[in-house]
Amino acid sequence: MSTTSKALEEMALDFFAGCVGGMAGVIVGHPLDTIKVLLQTQDANNPRYRGTMHCLQSVISKQGFRGIYRGVTSPLFGVAGINAIVFGVHGNVQRRASNPESLATHAFAGAAAGLAQSFICSPVELAKSRLQISDSSGKGPVDCLRKIYALEGIKGVFRGLGITAGREIPAFATYFFTYELLTRSENNLPISTWSMLLAGGFAGVASWTVTYPIDTIKSKMQVDGALSSTTQYKNSYDCLKQTLKSGGVPSLFRGLTPTILRAFPVNAVTFTVVTWTMRILNGEGLSETVRETESILERYTDVVCTLNVTENSPT
């Protein structure tokens, strides 16, 4: 296989694995994302929900489980495309770096991936957020974006693009840096599924914790004017000032709890599905990996037993 063909195959694999992993993550995490947006965008002076569980119970009691999956169509297909871009760009930037295995390279490749996918993420999250706060059934994300375009033009469709990029660049730098850091091993053993789940979960938590205040402003900007004919904020900076004035610093972290609760399983599943998809498509089947893992464990058991016998033997 030529170098060009191999590079194209690796690129296609990155994009496809990211797509599959993204869809899996959305199915797991969308209910808590709905709760996060509702908590972020409620009136700070007259809050509708007391907290995460109250919000969840209120939505389910009024709208059923369909309510917590409101707007899922947009991220299901949108996040699939977004993750394809994220893992595709990250993989290609990382492999072409002068020191591809360094943590700094993974962080830089993550930042590049975050910037690249912001152009898709921004309108997808705009439609998702507006559908999540609406009590009407609506026709879906495409119809939502069509109406926004009819009223506000292309500028309306990309409302919040700048602040979305401002969130995604540090978020994905942190994301890939953390995952790579937690899955490194001095003995170069294959990453176990359990390790993938833990590392992916903590990577998601770290990236959201770092950038959550930015996400709060983004959510407020994107739903501003959705339920009325007037807008409240002139720009992102004005939104930040008004948010701090009305609710102080804590208001920037409203909805963090469901976000963290969502981030761990979503990103644990995403990274694991991405990794396993790449393994399988690279010809590494499940049974082969299980046998390899069992062989490694047997060798470790032999070593441990040998050490114990040596330590306990009379001198």
CSV table of C-alpha atoms in Angstrom, one decimal:
chain,number,residue,atom,x,y,z
A,1,MET,CA,0.0,0.0,0.0
A,2,SER,CA,1.4,3.4,-1.0
A,3,THR,CA,2.0,6.1,1.6
A,4,THR,CA,-0.8,8.2,0.2
A,5,SER,CA,-3.3,5.4,0.2
A,6,LYS,CA,-2.4,4.5,3.8
A,7,ALA,CA,-2.8,8.1,4.9
A,8,LEU,CA,-6.3,8.3,3.2
A,9,GLU,CA,-7.3,5.0,4.9
A,10,GLU,CA,-6.2,6.3,8.3
A,11,MET,CA,-8.1,9.6,7.7
A,12,ALA,CA,-11.3,7.7,6.7
A,13,LEU,CA,-10.9,5.5,9.7
A,14,ASP,CA,-10.6,8.4,12.1
A,15,PHE,CA,-13.6,10.1,10.6
A,16,PHE,CA,-15.8,7.0,10.7
A,17,ALA,CA,-14.8,5.9,14.2
A,18,GLY,CA,-15.5,9.5,15.5
A,19,CYS,CA,-18.9,9.4,13.8
A,20,VAL,CA,-19.9,6.1,15.5
A,21,GLY,CA,-18.6,7.2,18.8
A,22,GLY,CA,-20.4,10.5,18.7
A,23,MET,CA,-23.8,8.9,18.1
A,24,ALA,CA,-23.2,6.5,21.0
A,25,GLY,CA,-22.3,9.4,23.3
A,26,VAL,CA,-25.4,11.4,22.3
A,27,ILE,CA,-27.8,8.5,23.1
A,28,VAL,CA,-26.3,8.2,26.6
A,29,GLY,CA,-26.0,11.8,27.5
A,30,HIS,CA,-28.8,13.8,25.8
A,31,PRO,CA,-31.3,13.8,28.8
A,32,LEU,CA,-28.8,15.5,31.1
A,33,ASP,CA,-27.8,17.9,28.4
A,34,THR,CA,-31.5,19.0,28.2
A,35,ILE,CA,-31.5,19.6,32.0
A,36,LYS,CA,-28.2,21.5,31.7
A,37,VAL,CA,-29.6,23.9,29.1
A,38,LEU,CA,-32.9,24.4,31.0
A,39,LEU,CA,-31.0,25.3,34.2
A,40,GLN,CA,-28.5,27.6,32.4
A,41,THR,CA,-31.2,29.6,30.6
A,42,GLN,CA,-33.8,30.0,33.3
A,43,ASP,CA,-34.4,33.4,34.9
A,44,ALA,CA,-31.9,33.9,37.7
A,45,ASN,CA,-34.2,36.1,39.7
A,46,ASN,CA,-37.2,33.8,39.3
A,47,PRO,CA,-35.9,30.3,38.7
A,48,ARG,CA,-38.3,27.7,37.5
A,49,TYR,CA,-36.3,24.8,38.8
A,50,ARG,CA,-34.6,24.2,42.2
A,51,GLY,CA,-31.9,22.0,40.9
A,52,THR,CA,-31.0,19.0,38.7
A,53,MET,CA,-33.4,16.5,40.1
A,54,HIS,CA,-36.3,18.9,40.4
A,55,CYS,CA,-35.7,19.9,36.7
A,56,LEU,CA,-35.5,16.3,35.6
A,57,GLN,CA,-38.7,15.4,37.5
A,58,SER,CA,-40.6,18.4,36.2
A,59,VAL,CA,-39.8,17.7,32.6
A,60,ILE,CA,-40.6,14.0,32.8
A,61,SER,CA,-43.9,14.7,34.7
A,62,LYS,CA,-45.1,17.2,32.2
A,63,GLN,CA,-43.7,15.8,28.9
A,64,GLY,CA,-42.6,12.2,29.7
A,65,PHE,CA,-39.3,10.8,28.6
A,66,ARG,CA,-39.9,12.3,25.2
A,67,GLY,CA,-39.3,15.7,26.9
A,68,ILE,CA,-35.8,14.9,28.0
A,69,TYR,CA,-34.9,13.7,24.5
A,70,ARG,CA,-36.4,16.9,22.9
A,71,GLY,CA,-34.0,18.1,20.2
A,72,VAL,CA,-32.1,14.9,20.1
A,73,THR,CA,-32.3,14.6,16.3
A,74,SER,CA,-30.0,17.6,15.9
A,75,PRO,CA,-27.1,16.4,18.0
A,76,LEU,CA,-27.6,12.8,17.0
A,77,PHE,CA,-26.6,13.5,13.4
A,78,GLY,CA,-24.8,16.8,14.1
A,79,VAL,CA,-22.6,15.3,16.8
A,80,ALA,CA,-21.9,12.3,14.6
A,81,GLY,CA,-20.5,14.8,12.0
A,82,ILE,CA,-18.8,16.9,14.7
A,83,ASN,CA,-17.0,13.9,16.3
A,84,ALA,CA,-16.0,12.7,12.8
A,85,ILE,CA,-14.3,16.0,12.3
A,86,VAL,CA,-12.9,16.1,15.9
A,87,PHE,CA,-11.2,12.7,15.7
A,88,GLY,CA,-10.4,13.0,12.1
A,89,VAL,CA,-8.6,16.4,12.5
A,90,HIS,CA,-7.0,15.4,15.7
A,91,GLY,CA,-5.6,12.1,14.2
A,92,ASN,CA,-4.3,13.8,11.1
A,93,VAL,CA,-2.7,16.8,12.9
A,94,GLN,CA,-1.2,14.5,15.5
A,95,ARG,CA,0.4,12.1,13.0
A,96,ARG,CA,1.9,14.9,10.9
A,97,ALA,CA,3.6,16.6,13.9
A,98,SER,CA,7.3,16.4,14.4
A,99,ASN,CA,6.8,14.7,17.7
A,100,PRO,CA,3.5,13.0,17.3
A,101,GLU,CA,3.4,11.1,20.6
A,102,SER,CA,4.1,14.1,22.9
A,103,LEU,CA,1.4,15.4,25.2
A,104,ALA,CA,1.8,18.9,23.8
A,105,THR,CA,1.1,17.5,20.3
A,106,HIS,CA,-2.1,15.9,21.5
A,107,ALA,CA,-3.2,19.1,23.1
A,108,PHE,CA,-2.4,21.1,19.9
A,109,ALA,CA,-4.1,18.6,17.7
A,110,GLY,CA,-7.1,18.8,20.0
A,111,ALA,CA,-7.2,22.6,19.8
A,112,ALA,CA,-7.1,22.4,16.0
A,113,ALA,CA,-10.0,19.9,16.1
A,114,GLY,CA,-12.0,22.1,18.3
A,115,LEU,CA,-11.6,25.1,16.0
A,116,ALA,CA,-12.5,23.1,12.9
A,117,GLN,CA,-15.7,21.6,14.3
A,118,SER,CA,-17.0,24.9,15.8
A,119,PHE,CA,-18.5,25.9,12.4
A,120,ILE,CA,-20.8,22.8,12.6
A,121,CYS,CA,-21.2,22.7,16.3
A,122,SER,CA,-22.5,26.3,16.6
A,123,PRO,CA,-25.7,26.0,14.4
A,124,VAL,CA,-26.3,22.4,15.7
A,125,GLU,CA,-26.2,23.6,19.3
A,126,LEU,CA,-28.3,26.6,18.4
A,127,ALA,CA,-31.1,24.5,17.1
A,128,LYS,CA,-30.8,22.0,20.0
A,129,SER,CA,-30.9,24.7,22.7
A,130,ARG,CA,-33.9,26.4,21.2
A,131,LEU,CA,-35.8,23.2,20.8
A,132,GLN,CA,-34.9,22.2,24.4
A,133,ILE,CA,-36.4,25.4,26.0
A,134,SER,CA,-39.5,25.4,23.8
A,135,ASP,CA,-42.7,23.9,25.2
A,136,SER,CA,-44.1,23.4,21.6
A,137,SER,CA,-43.3,20.2,19.7
A,138,GLY,CA,-41.9,22.0,16.7
A,139,LYS,CA,-40.9,20.3,13.5
A,140,GLY,CA,-37.3,19.6,14.3
A,141,PRO,CA,-33.8,21.1,14.0
A,142,VAL,CA,-33.9,21.8,10.2
A,143,ASP,CA,-37.2,23.7,10.5
A,144,CYS,CA,-35.8,25.5,13.5
A,145,LEU,CA,-32.7,26.7,11.6
A,146,ARG,CA,-34.8,27.5,8.5
A,147,LYS,CA,-37.0,29.8,10.7
A,148,ILE,CA,-33.9,31.4,12.2
A,149,TYR,CA,-32.5,32.0,8.8
A,150,ALA,CA,-35.7,33.6,7.6
A,151,LEU,CA,-35.8,36.0,10.5
A,152,GLU,CA,-32.1,36.8,11.0
A,153,GLY,CA,-30.3,35.5,8.0
A,154,ILE,CA,-27.0,33.6,8.0
A,155,LYS,CA,-25.8,35.7,11.0
A,156,GLY,CA,-28.6,34.3,13.0
A,157,VAL,CA,-27.8,30.7,12.1
A,158,PHE,CA,-24.2,31.2,13.3
A,159,ARG,CA,-25.2,33.1,16.4
A,160,GLY,CA,-22.6,32.3,19.1
A,161,LEU,CA,-20.0,31.1,16.6
A,162,GLY,CA,-17.2,33.1,18.1
A,163,ILE,CA,-17.8,32.1,21.7
A,164,THR,CA,-18.4,28.5,20.6
A,165,ALA,CA,-14.9,28.5,19.1
A,166,GLY,CA,-13.6,30.1,22.3
A,167,ARG,CA,-15.0,27.2,24.2
A,168,GLU,CA,-14.1,24.4,21.9
A,169,ILE,CA,-10.4,25.2,21.4
A,170,PRO,CA,-9.4,24.9,25.1
A,171,ALA,CA,-12.0,22.2,25.7
A,172,PHE,CA,-10.6,19.8,23.1
A,173,ALA,CA,-7.0,20.6,24.0
A,174,THR,CA,-7.8,19.6,27.5
A,175,TYR,CA,-9.8,16.6,26.3
A,176,PHE,CA,-7.2,14.9,24.3
A,177,PHE,CA,-4.3,15.9,26.6
A,178,THR,CA,-6.2,14.3,29.6
A,179,TYR,CA,-7.1,11.1,27.7
A,180,GLU,CA,-3.6,10.6,26.4
A,181,LEU,CA,-2.1,11.3,29.9
A,182,LEU,CA,-4.4,8.8,31.6
A,183,THR,CA,-3.9,6.0,29.1
A,184,ARG,CA,-0.1,6.1,28.9
A,185,SER,CA,1.8,3.1,30.2
A,186,GLU,CA,5.6,2.6,30.6
A,187,ASN,CA,5.3,-1.1,29.6
A,188,ASN,CA,3.3,-0.3,26.4
A,189,LEU,CA,0.5,-2.7,27.2
A,190,PRO,CA,-2.7,-2.5,25.1
A,191,ILE,CA,-5.3,-0.2,26.6
A,192,SER,CA,-8.0,-2.2,28.3
A,193,THR,CA,-11.7,-1.3,27.9
A,194,TRP,CA,-11.9,-0.4,31.5
A,195,SER,CA,-9.0,2.0,31.1
A,196,MET,CA,-10.7,3.6,28.1
A,197,LEU,CA,-13.9,4.1,30.0
A,198,LEU,CA,-12.2,5.7,32.9
A,199,ALA,CA,-9.8,7.9,30.9
A,200,GLY,CA,-12.6,9.0,28.5
A,201,GLY,CA,-14.9,9.9,31.4
A,202,PHE,CA,-12.3,11.9,33.2
A,203,ALA,CA,-11.2,13.6,30.0
A,204,GLY,CA,-14.8,14.8,29.4
A,205,VAL,CA,-15.2,16.0,33.0
A,206,ALA,CA,-11.9,17.9,32.8
A,207,SER,CA,-12.7,19.6,29.5
A,208,TRP,CA,-16.2,20.7,30.7
A,209,THR,CA,-14.9,22.0,34.0
A,210,VAL,CA,-12.3,24.2,32.3
A,211,THR,CA,-14.7,25.8,29.9
A,212,TYR,CA,-18.2,25.7,31.6
A,213,PRO,CA,-18.5,29.4,32.2
A,214,ILE,CA,-18.0,30.0,28.5
A,215,ASP,CA,-20.6,27.5,27.7
A,216,THR,CA,-23.1,29.2,30.0
A,217,ILE,CA,-22.7,32.5,28.1
A,218,LYS,CA,-22.9,30.6,24.8
A,219,SER,CA,-26.2,29.0,25.8
A,220,LYS,CA,-27.7,32.4,26.9
A,221,MET,CA,-26.6,34.0,23.7
A,222,GLN,CA,-28.0,31.3,21.5
A,223,VAL,CA,-31.5,31.3,23.1
A,224,ASP,CA,-31.7,35.1,23.5
A,225,GLY,CA,-34.8,36.3,21.7
A,226,ALA,CA,-36.1,32.7,21.0
A,227,LEU,CA,-39.2,33.1,23.2
A,228,SER,CA,-39.8,36.8,22.6
A,229,SER,CA,-39.4,39.3,19.8
A,230,THR,CA,-36.6,41.3,21.6
A,231,THR,CA,-33.1,40.3,22.5
A,232,GLN,CA,-31.6,41.0,25.9
A,233,TYR,CA,-27.9,40.9,25.1
A,234,LYS,CA,-25.9,43.1,22.7
A,235,ASN,CA,-23.0,40.6,22.5
A,236,SER,CA,-21.1,38.0,24.5
A,237,TYR,CA,-19.4,40.5,26.8
A,238,ASP,CA,-22.7,42.2,27.5
A,239,CYS,CA,-24.2,38.8,28.3
A,240,LEU,CA,-21.3,38.1,30.7
A,241,LYS,CA,-21.8,41.5,32.5
A,242,GLN,CA,-25.5,41.1,32.9
A,243,THR,CA,-25.2,37.5,34.1
A,244,LEU,CA,-22.6,38.5,36.8
A,245,LYS,CA,-24.8,41.4,37.8
A,246,SER,CA,-27.9,39.4,38.2
A,247,GLY,CA,-26.5,36.2,39.7
A,248,GLY,CA,-22.8,36.7,40.5
A,249,VAL,CA,-20.1,34.2,39.7
A,250,PRO,CA,-22.3,31.2,40.8
A,251,SER,CA,-24.6,31.9,37.9
A,252,LEU,CA,-21.8,31.0,35.5
A,253,PHE,CA,-21.8,27.5,36.9
A,254,ARG,CA,-25.5,26.9,37.0
A,255,GLY,CA,-26.2,23.5,35.5
A,256,LEU,CA,-22.6,22.2,36.1
A,257,THR,CA,-23.8,19.2,38.1
A,258,PRO,CA,-25.9,17.6,35.3
A,259,THR,CA,-23.1,18.5,32.9
A,260,ILE,CA,-20.5,16.6,35.0
A,261,LEU,CA,-22.9,13.7,35.5
A,262,ARG,CA,-23.4,13.6,31.7
A,263,ALA,CA,-19.8,14.2,30.7
A,264,PHE,CA,-18.4,11.1,32.4
A,265,PRO,CA,-20.6,8.4,30.8
A,266,VAL,CA,-20.9,10.2,27.5
A,267,ASN,CA,-17.1,10.6,26.9
A,268,ALA,CA,-16.4,7.2,28.5
A,269,VAL,CA,-18.7,5.6,25.9
A,270,THR,CA,-17.4,7.9,23.0
A,271,PHE,CA,-13.7,7.2,23.5
A,272,THR,CA,-14.4,3.5,24.0
A,273,VAL,CA,-16.6,3.1,20.9
A,274,VAL,CA,-14.1,5.1,18.8
A,275,THR,CA,-11.1,3.0,20.0
A,276,TRP,CA,-13.0,-0.3,19.5
A,277,THR,CA,-14.3,0.8,16.1
A,278,MET,CA,-10.7,1.5,15.0
A,279,ARG,CA,-9.4,-1.7,16.4
A,280,ILE,CA,-12.1,-3.8,14.7
A,281,LEU,CA,-11.7,-2.0,11.3
A,282,ASN,CA,-7.9,-2.4,11.6
A,283,GLY,CA,-8.5,-6.2,11.7
A,284,GLU,CA,-8.2,-6.6,15.5
A,285,GLY,CA,-11.2,-8.7,16.4
A,286,LEU,CA,-12.7,-9.0,19.9
A,287,SER,CA,-11.7,-12.6,20.4
A,288,GLU,CA,-8.1,-11.8,19.4
A,289,THR,CA,-8.0,-8.9,21.9
A,290,VAL,CA,-9.5,-11.0,24.7
A,291,ARG,CA,-6.9,-13.7,24.1
A,292,GLU,CA,-4.1,-11.2,24.1
A,293,THR,CA,-5.4,-9.6,27.3
A,294,GLU,CA,-5.6,-13.1,29.0
A,295,SER,CA,-2.1,-13.9,27.9
A,296,ILE,CA,-0.8,-10.6,29.3
A,297,LEU,CA,-2.6,-11.3,32.6
A,298,GLU,CA,-1.2,-14.8,32.8
A,299,ARG,CA,2.4,-13.5,32.3
A,300,TYR,CA,1.8,-10.9,35.0
A,301,THR,CA,0.4,-13.6,37.3
A,302,ASP,CA,3.5,-15.7,36.7
A,303,VAL,CA,5.8,-12.8,37.5
A,304,VAL,CA,3.9,-11.9,40.7
A,305,CYS,CA,3.9,-15.5,41.9
A,306,THR,CA,7.7,-15.8,41.2
A,307,LEU,CA,8.3,-12.6,43.2
A,308,ASN,CA,6.2,-13.8,46.1
A,309,VAL,CA,8.0,-17.1,46.2
A,310,THR,CA,11.4,-15.3,46.1
A,311,GLU,CA,10.4,-12.9,48.9
A,312,ASN,CA,9.0,-15.7,51.1
A,313,SER,CA,11.9,-18.2,50.5
A,314,PRO,CA,14.3,-18.7,53.4
A,315,THR,CA,17.6,-16.8,53.1
